[in-house]
Short mmCIF file of C-alpha atoms in Angstrom, two decimals:
data_model
loop_
_atom_site.label_atom_id
_atom_site.label_comp_id
_atom_site.label_asym_id
_atom_site.label_seq_id
_atom_site.Cartn_x
_atom_site.Cartn_y
_atom_site.Cartn_z
CA MET A 7 164.31 73.01 160.62
CA GLU A 8 164.95 76.33 158.94
CA PHE A 9 163.48 77.19 155.49
CA ASP A 10 166.05 77.90 152.81
CA PHE A 11 165.02 81.11 150.96
CA SER A 12 167.58 80.48 148.28
CA TRP A 13 165.26 78.02 146.60
CA LEU A 14 162.56 80.69 146.45
CA LEU A 15 164.92 83.09 144.81
CA LEU A 16 165.85 80.49 142.25
CA GLY A 17 162.18 79.56 141.63
CA LEU A 18 160.93 83.06 140.84
CA PRO A 19 162.86 83.43 137.59
CA VAL A 20 161.83 79.92 136.55
CA ALA A 21 158.15 80.71 137.20
CA PHE A 22 158.48 83.96 135.27
CA VAL A 23 160.00 82.20 132.28
CA LEU A 24 157.29 79.50 132.31
CA GLY A 25 154.55 82.12 132.53
CA TRP A 26 156.05 84.08 129.65
CA LEU A 27 156.25 80.94 127.51
CA ALA A 28 152.62 80.06 128.32
CA SER A 29 151.43 83.53 127.37
CA ARG A 30 153.30 83.32 124.08
CA VAL A 31 151.65 80.00 123.32
CA ASP A 32 148.18 81.43 124.14
CA LEU A 33 148.80 84.51 122.01
CA ARG A 34 149.95 82.37 119.14
CA GLN A 35 146.88 80.15 119.42
CA LEU A 36 144.64 83.22 119.62
CA ARG A 37 146.21 84.68 116.50
CA ILE A 38 145.69 81.39 114.66
CA GLU A 39 142.02 81.23 115.70
CA ASN A 40 141.47 84.86 114.79
CA ARG A 41 142.93 84.24 111.38
CA GLN A 42 140.86 81.08 110.88
CA ALA A 43 137.52 82.64 111.90
CA PRO A 44 137.55 85.46 109.31
CA LYS A 45 138.88 83.05 106.72
CA ALA A 46 135.99 80.64 107.33
CA TYR A 47 133.53 83.52 107.39
CA PHE A 48 134.67 84.94 104.05
CA LYS A 49 134.82 81.46 102.58
CA GLY A 50 131.18 80.94 103.57
CA LEU A 51 130.21 84.32 102.15
CA ASN A 52 131.91 83.44 98.87
CA PHE A 53 130.04 80.14 98.68
CA LEU A 54 126.78 81.94 99.47
CA LEU A 55 127.30 84.46 96.67
CA ASN A 56 127.96 81.56 94.29
CA GLU A 57 124.71 79.90 95.48
CA GLN A 58 126.61 76.94 96.94
CA GLN A 59 124.54 76.73 100.10
CA ASP A 60 125.87 73.34 101.29
CA LYS A 61 129.47 74.55 101.29
CA ALA A 62 128.42 77.90 102.78
CA ILE A 63 126.75 76.12 105.69
CA ASP A 64 129.87 74.02 106.34
CA ALA A 65 132.03 77.15 106.32
CA PHE A 66 129.73 79.01 108.70
CA ILE A 67 129.60 76.03 111.05
CA GLU A 68 133.40 76.06 111.12
CA ALA A 69 133.37 79.80 111.87
CA VAL A 70 130.83 79.35 114.67
CA GLN A 71 132.94 76.58 116.22
CA ASN A 72 135.99 78.88 116.19
CA ASP A 73 134.04 81.77 117.69
CA PRO A 74 130.79 80.56 119.31
CA ASP A 75 130.00 84.01 120.73
CA THR A 76 129.47 85.61 117.29
CA SER A 77 125.73 86.17 117.04
CA GLU A 78 125.79 87.37 113.43
CA LEU A 79 127.16 84.03 112.28
CA HIS A 80 124.35 82.28 114.13
CA PHE A 81 121.78 84.46 112.39
CA ALA A 82 123.35 83.77 108.99
CA LEU A 83 123.48 80.06 109.69
CA GLY A 84 119.87 79.94 110.92
CA ASN A 85 118.62 81.81 107.86
CA LEU A 86 120.48 79.44 105.58
CA PHE A 87 118.97 76.42 107.30
CA ARG A 88 115.48 77.94 106.92
CA ARG A 89 115.98 78.69 103.23
CA ARG A 90 117.06 75.10 102.65
CA GLY A 91 114.00 73.77 104.46
CA GLU A 92 116.02 72.41 107.41
CA TYR A 93 113.67 73.99 109.90
CA GLU A 94 114.65 71.84 112.87
CA ARG A 95 118.28 72.92 112.60
CA ALA A 96 117.23 76.56 112.15
CA VAL A 97 115.11 76.33 115.30
CA ARG A 98 118.05 74.90 117.26
CA VAL A 99 120.31 77.74 116.13
CA HIS A 100 117.86 80.47 117.11
CA GLU A 101 116.87 78.79 120.38
CA HIS A 102 120.59 78.60 121.25
CA LEU A 103 120.83 82.34 120.64
CA LEU A 104 117.85 83.02 122.90
CA SER A 105 119.39 80.91 125.68
CA ARG A 106 122.47 83.14 125.85
CA ALA A 107 122.41 85.49 128.83
CA ASP A 108 124.85 87.95 127.24
CA LEU A 109 122.64 88.61 124.18
CA SER A 110 121.50 92.21 123.77
CA GLN A 111 117.79 93.00 123.75
CA VAL A 112 117.92 94.00 120.08
CA ASP A 113 119.49 90.69 119.09
CA ARG A 114 117.13 88.82 121.40
CA ASP A 115 114.11 90.34 119.62
CA ARG A 116 115.72 89.55 116.29
CA ALA A 117 116.29 85.93 117.32
CA GLN A 118 112.68 85.67 118.55
CA HIS A 119 111.44 86.94 115.18
CA ALA A 120 113.70 84.50 113.32
CA LEU A 121 112.44 81.64 115.51
CA ALA A 122 108.83 82.60 114.74
CA LEU A 123 109.62 82.50 111.01
CA ASP A 124 111.17 79.05 111.45
CA PHE A 125 107.97 77.75 113.04
CA LEU A 126 105.85 79.48 110.41
CA LYS A 127 107.79 77.99 107.51
CA ALA A 128 107.68 74.57 109.15
CA GLY A 129 103.86 74.77 109.39
CA LEU A 130 103.88 74.74 113.21
CA LEU A 131 101.24 77.43 113.45
CA ASP A 132 100.58 77.15 117.21
CA ARG A 133 104.25 77.59 118.10
CA ALA A 134 104.60 80.34 115.49
CA GLU A 135 101.63 82.19 116.96
CA ASP A 136 103.13 82.01 120.46
CA ALA A 137 106.53 83.22 119.21
CA LEU A 138 104.98 86.09 117.24
CA ARG A 139 102.88 87.28 120.16
CA ARG A 140 106.07 87.71 122.19
CA LEU A 141 107.16 90.38 119.72
CA GLU A 142 104.47 92.86 120.83
CA GLY A 143 106.10 96.15 121.70
CA THR A 144 109.33 95.40 119.82
CA ALA A 145 110.74 96.74 116.56
CA HIS A 146 109.37 93.62 114.83
CA GLU A 147 105.79 94.22 116.01
CA GLY A 148 104.44 95.24 112.59
CA GLN A 149 105.94 92.23 110.81
CA ALA A 150 104.74 89.95 113.60
CA ARG A 151 101.17 91.23 113.29
CA LEU A 152 101.17 90.68 109.52
CA ALA A 153 102.41 87.13 110.07
CA LEU A 154 99.74 86.56 112.71
CA LEU A 155 97.14 87.86 110.28
CA ALA A 156 98.28 85.29 107.70
CA ILE A 157 98.09 82.53 110.32
CA TYR A 158 94.55 83.43 111.36
CA GLU A 159 93.41 83.68 107.74
CA ARG A 160 94.96 80.30 106.99
CA SER A 161 93.24 78.70 109.97
CA ARG A 162 90.02 80.66 109.29
CA GLU A 163 89.98 82.27 112.74
CA TRP A 164 88.16 85.33 111.47
CA ALA A 165 87.51 86.98 114.84
CA ASN A 166 91.22 86.88 115.73
CA ALA A 167 92.10 88.08 112.23
CA ALA A 168 89.73 91.03 112.63
CA ALA A 169 91.35 91.95 115.96
CA ILE A 170 94.84 91.94 114.42
CA ALA A 171 93.64 93.88 111.36
CA SER A 172 92.15 96.49 113.68
CA LYS A 173 95.53 96.91 115.43
CA LEU A 174 97.30 97.25 112.09
CA ASP A 175 94.73 99.81 110.98
CA GLU A 176 95.23 101.83 114.16
CA SER A 177 99.02 101.73 113.83
CA GLY A 178 98.82 103.32 110.38
CA THR A 179 100.55 100.40 108.64
CA ALA A 180 97.88 100.40 105.93
CA SER A 181 94.11 100.55 105.52
CA PHE A 182 92.53 97.23 106.44
CA SER A 183 88.87 98.28 106.26
CA ILE A 184 88.09 96.15 103.20
CA ARG A 185 89.93 93.19 104.74
CA GLN A 186 87.90 93.60 107.93
CA ALA A 187 84.72 93.64 105.85
CA HIS A 188 85.77 90.31 104.34
CA TYR A 189 86.28 88.85 107.82
CA LEU A 190 82.80 89.98 108.84
CA CYS A 191 81.36 88.39 105.70
CA GLU A 192 83.13 85.14 106.50
CA GLN A 193 81.72 85.19 110.02
CA ALA A 194 78.27 85.92 108.58
CA ALA A 195 78.58 82.90 106.28
CA THR A 196 79.39 80.73 109.30
CA GLN A 197 76.36 82.08 111.17
CA LEU A 198 74.15 81.54 108.13
CA ALA A 199 75.34 77.94 107.77
CA ALA A 200 74.31 77.40 111.39
CA GLY A 201 70.85 78.83 110.67
CA HIS A 202 71.39 82.12 112.53
CA GLU A 203 70.08 84.54 109.91
CA THR A 204 69.59 87.46 112.31
CA GLN A 205 73.24 87.34 113.47
CA ALA A 206 74.38 87.00 109.84
CA ILE A 207 72.44 90.10 108.79
CA ALA A 208 73.87 92.08 111.72
CA LEU A 209 77.42 91.11 110.74
CA LEU A 210 76.82 92.01 107.09
CA GLU A 211 75.35 95.38 108.02
CA THR A 212 78.47 96.06 110.09
CA ALA A 213 80.58 95.05 107.09
CA VAL A 214 78.68 97.52 104.89
CA GLN A 215 79.38 100.30 107.38
CA THR A 216 83.06 99.27 107.60
CA ALA A 217 83.62 99.36 103.82
CA PRO A 218 80.68 101.09 102.07
CA GLN A 219 82.15 100.80 98.56
CA ALA A 220 83.26 97.17 98.86
CA PRO A 221 81.08 94.90 96.69
CA ARG A 222 81.01 91.77 98.83
CA PRO A 223 79.12 93.02 101.93
CA ARG A 224 76.27 94.55 99.92
CA MET A 225 76.12 91.58 97.55
CA ASP A 226 75.94 89.05 100.39
CA LEU A 227 73.46 91.16 102.33
CA SER A 228 71.16 91.71 99.33
CA SER A 229 71.21 87.98 98.57
CA LEU A 230 70.09 87.20 102.10
CA LEU A 231 67.46 89.94 102.05
CA LEU A 232 66.03 88.58 98.79
CA VAL A 233 65.67 85.14 100.34
CA GLN A 234 63.79 86.70 103.24
CA GLY A 235 61.48 88.58 100.84
CA HIS A 236 62.91 92.08 101.43
CA GLY A 237 63.30 92.94 97.76
CA GLN A 238 63.19 96.70 98.23
CA GLN A 239 66.09 96.70 100.72
CA ALA A 240 68.09 94.36 98.48
CA TRP A 241 67.48 96.67 95.52
CA GLU A 242 68.60 99.74 97.47
CA HIS A 243 71.88 98.10 98.47
CA LEU A 244 72.69 96.95 94.93
CA ARG A 245 71.62 100.24 93.35
CA THR A 246 73.87 102.10 95.80
CA LEU A 247 76.76 99.79 95.01
CA ALA A 248 76.25 100.20 91.26
CA GLN A 249 76.47 103.97 91.64
CA ALA A 250 79.35 103.98 94.13
CA ASN A 251 81.49 101.31 92.45
CA PRO A 252 80.27 100.86 88.85
CA ALA A 253 83.33 98.81 87.82
CA THR A 254 82.06 95.93 89.96
CA LEU A 255 78.58 95.78 88.40
CA PRO A 256 79.40 92.68 86.27
CA LEU A 257 79.68 90.75 89.55
CA PHE A 258 76.06 91.39 90.54
CA ALA A 259 74.32 92.20 87.23
CA ARG A 260 71.83 89.33 87.47
CA ALA A 261 71.26 89.95 91.18
CA LEU A 262 70.50 93.61 90.41
CA LEU A 263 67.88 92.55 87.86
CA THR A 264 66.39 90.00 90.28
CA ALA A 265 66.12 92.62 93.02
CA GLY A 266 64.58 95.07 90.54
CA LYS A 267 61.95 92.52 89.56
CA ALA A 268 61.22 91.78 93.23
CA CYS A 269 60.32 95.40 94.00
CA GLY A 270 58.96 96.61 90.66
CA GLU A 271 62.12 98.48 89.60
CA VAL A 272 62.81 96.57 86.38
CA ASP A 273 63.06 99.70 84.23
CA ALA A 274 65.53 101.29 86.67
CA ALA A 275 67.57 98.10 86.78
CA ARG A 276 67.58 97.90 82.99
CA ALA A 277 68.75 101.50 82.76
CA LEU A 278 71.64 100.86 85.18
CA LEU A 279 72.68 97.76 83.25
CA LEU A 280 72.51 99.55 79.91
CA HIS A 281 74.56 102.47 81.22
CA SER A 282 77.19 100.07 82.56
CA TYR A 283 77.33 98.10 79.32
CA GLN A 284 77.78 101.23 77.22
CA ALA A 285 80.65 102.38 79.46
CA MET A 286 82.36 98.97 79.59
CA PRO A 287 80.97 96.03 77.57
CA SER A 288 80.75 92.94 79.73
CA LEU A 289 79.41 89.46 79.04
CA ASP A 290 77.75 89.27 82.48
CA VAL A 291 76.01 92.62 82.00
CA LEU A 292 75.08 91.54 78.46
CA GLU A 293 73.41 88.37 79.75
CA ALA A 294 71.48 90.37 82.35
CA LEU A 295 70.31 92.82 79.67
CA ILE A 296 69.11 89.96 77.48
CA GLU A 297 67.26 88.48 80.45
CA SER A 298 65.65 91.86 81.17
CA GLY A 299 64.24 91.99 77.63
CA ALA A 300 66.09 95.19 76.77
CA VAL A 301 66.41 96.14 73.11
CA PRO A 302 69.92 96.99 71.88
CA PRO A 303 70.34 100.75 71.40
CA ASP A 304 70.68 102.03 67.85
CA GLY A 305 74.34 102.27 66.86
CA THR A 306 76.66 103.41 69.62
CA SER A 307 74.79 106.58 70.51
CA GLY A 308 73.64 105.07 73.77
CA GLY A 309 69.92 105.66 73.43
CA ALA A 310 67.96 103.61 75.96
CA SER A 311 65.46 101.10 74.71
CA GLY A 312 61.82 101.64 75.49
CA SER A 313 59.84 99.19 77.57
CA ALA A 314 57.11 99.00 74.91
CA SER A 315 59.45 97.35 72.44
CA ALA A 316 61.22 95.21 75.03
CA ALA A 317 59.15 92.16 74.13
CA GLN A 318 60.58 92.26 70.59
CA ALA A 319 64.20 92.00 71.77
CA GLU A 320 66.14 88.98 70.48
CA PRO A 321 69.29 87.61 72.13
CA ARG A 322 70.93 87.21 68.72
CA ASP A 323 70.63 90.99 68.18
CA TRP A 324 72.53 91.67 71.41
CA TYR A 325 75.28 89.18 70.53
CA ALA A 326 75.63 90.66 67.06
CA ARG A 327 75.87 94.17 68.50
CA HIS A 328 78.43 92.95 71.07
CA LEU A 329 80.56 91.48 68.27
CA GLU A 330 80.61 94.89 66.60
CA ARG A 331 82.31 96.29 69.71
CA GLU A 332 84.31 93.31 71.02
CA PRO A 333 85.90 90.32 69.17
CA SER A 334 84.33 87.79 71.54
CA LEU A 335 84.44 84.05 70.85
CA VAL A 336 81.86 83.50 73.59
CA ALA A 337 79.41 85.95 71.99
CA ALA A 338 80.07 84.42 68.56
CA ALA A 339 79.33 80.93 69.85
CA ARG A 340 76.07 82.08 71.40
CA TRP A 341 75.06 83.98 68.28
CA ILE A 342 75.68 80.90 66.14
CA ALA A 343 73.59 78.83 68.56
CA SER A 344 70.46 80.78 67.54
CA GLU A 345 71.18 80.84 63.80
CA LYS A 346 69.97 78.49 61.07
CA PHE A 347 72.38 77.28 58.42
CA GLU A 348 72.17 75.46 55.11
CA HIS A 349 73.83 72.31 56.45
CA GLU A 350 71.92 72.23 59.70
CA GLN A 351 72.85 68.59 60.39
CA PHE A 352 76.40 69.71 61.23
CA HIS A 353 75.29 72.50 63.51
CA PRO A 354 75.42 70.49 66.80
CA GLN A 355 78.98 69.35 66.16
CA VAL A 356 80.14 72.85 65.28
CA GLN A 357 78.32 74.31 68.25
CA ARG A 358 79.84 71.77 70.61
CA ALA A 359 83.35 72.59 69.34
CA LEU A 360 82.78 76.32 69.74
CA ASP A 361 81.40 75.95 73.26
CA HIS A 362 84.39 73.79 74.20
CA ALA A 363 86.82 76.40 72.86
CA ALA A 364 84.99 79.26 74.58
CA ARG A 365 84.70 77.59 78.00
CA PRO A 366 88.22 78.55 79.25
CA LEU A 367 87.52 82.16 78.27
CA LEU A 368 84.68 82.32 80.79
CA ARG A 369 87.04 81.72 83.71
CA TYR A 370 88.31 84.31 86.18
CA ARG A 371 92.06 84.84 86.56
CA CYS A 372 93.90 86.04 89.65
CA ALA A 373 95.90 89.17 88.86
CA ALA A 374 98.48 88.26 91.51
CA CYS A 375 99.40 84.66 90.66
CA GLY A 376 97.43 83.80 87.49
CA PHE A 377 95.31 81.08 89.13
CA GLU A 378 92.18 80.50 87.00
CA ALA A 379 88.81 79.23 88.17
CA GLN A 380 85.28 78.88 86.83
CA GLN A 381 83.94 80.87 89.76
CA ARG A 382 85.25 84.12 91.17
CA PHE A 383 86.87 83.95 94.60
CA TRP A 384 87.17 86.83 97.05
CA GLN A 385 90.41 85.26 98.30
CA CYS A 386 92.58 83.48 95.75
CA PRO A 387 93.00 79.76 96.58
CA GLY A 388 96.46 79.87 95.00
CA CYS A 389 98.22 82.86 96.57
CA GLN A 390 95.70 83.76 99.33
CA ALA A 391 95.47 87.37 98.06
CA TRP A 392 92.21 89.23 98.66
CA ASP A 393 90.25 90.88 95.83
CA SER A 394 92.85 89.82 93.28
CA TYR A 395 90.24 88.64 90.74
CA PRO A 396 89.05 91.39 88.37
CA PRO A 397 85.29 91.62 87.74
CA GLN A 398 85.89 90.68 84.10
CA ARG A 399 86.35 87.19 82.75
CA VAL A 400 89.51 86.01 81.00
CA GLU A 401 88.24 86.92 77.52
CA GLU A 402 87.59 90.50 78.59
CA LEU A 403 90.99 91.18 80.18
#
């Protein structure tokens, strides 16, 4: 049987026409999709600018469905999910990006950083730590190290925090010497709680060398030395700190006086306290001066009181002199406490009311977030900032 080539000749034009029609249909569909994708994208952007995040997410999802290869839309969608607190959906978006083989290395690092932020915001610290460590050597290395530092501080892993702070210090991001001193002090506190005083002292001495002008290492070390009976060493540390960083003296005014008494340097301690008080009146320094038996100097000339007349000093004289310089409710309440009045039977009630009104003024306030507390924290419990509490109390700010 012979094959009839006439059918082949007739079929070629038919196949050509069908192919042309199919291509026209594909081109038309492509044009429609290309028009829809930008339209959905700009619609989502408009919703985002109008702070309509729900509608923006719906529009971006539509755009991603029309063009699933667009990485920028995935990043926008993942960031929106994270901002809304939908961390599981944000993780899925960024993990989908990382699973793509055609993703560039720059976008892959960016997706890894976004995924780490998802875990961090969700409170999954272990997974966040693992994701952040994978960013070593990338453009996001500095941000990753700062995030790791926050994780280790939050979980109180002070040795790991010190290692990261050391890397940041070496990279020139910022100076982390004071932060490293805090970490050493925290480790020393842990050793001291376990009864390892020798290890605690070694850590504190390292902290002093790391940040010589920082108040905490010398304060913690002198406190431990006083307990062990080394009053002279404690005095030397506090005296050095008072000279190197006089603005912090209100934090250790009583400790300075205690160390001075322990090694026979009461007059020197009194002189340091008086000099500090004359430069910057402080309630804590005032209380230490009263405890030392110092006599208020005449006027504001700054003359030091002699030790011979120290026994004649009265607290009420100090409070009265303080009120001449500062309008202090706390000082007024304490001055009234030592006074005698005509209607003495009402004195306890008046004193109780004054003490109640003055109590909030004795708090410390974080300069970063405004969190107030009766005691001063080295790290704010509210915003986790270090050294954000001024040495002065609320009334003195």
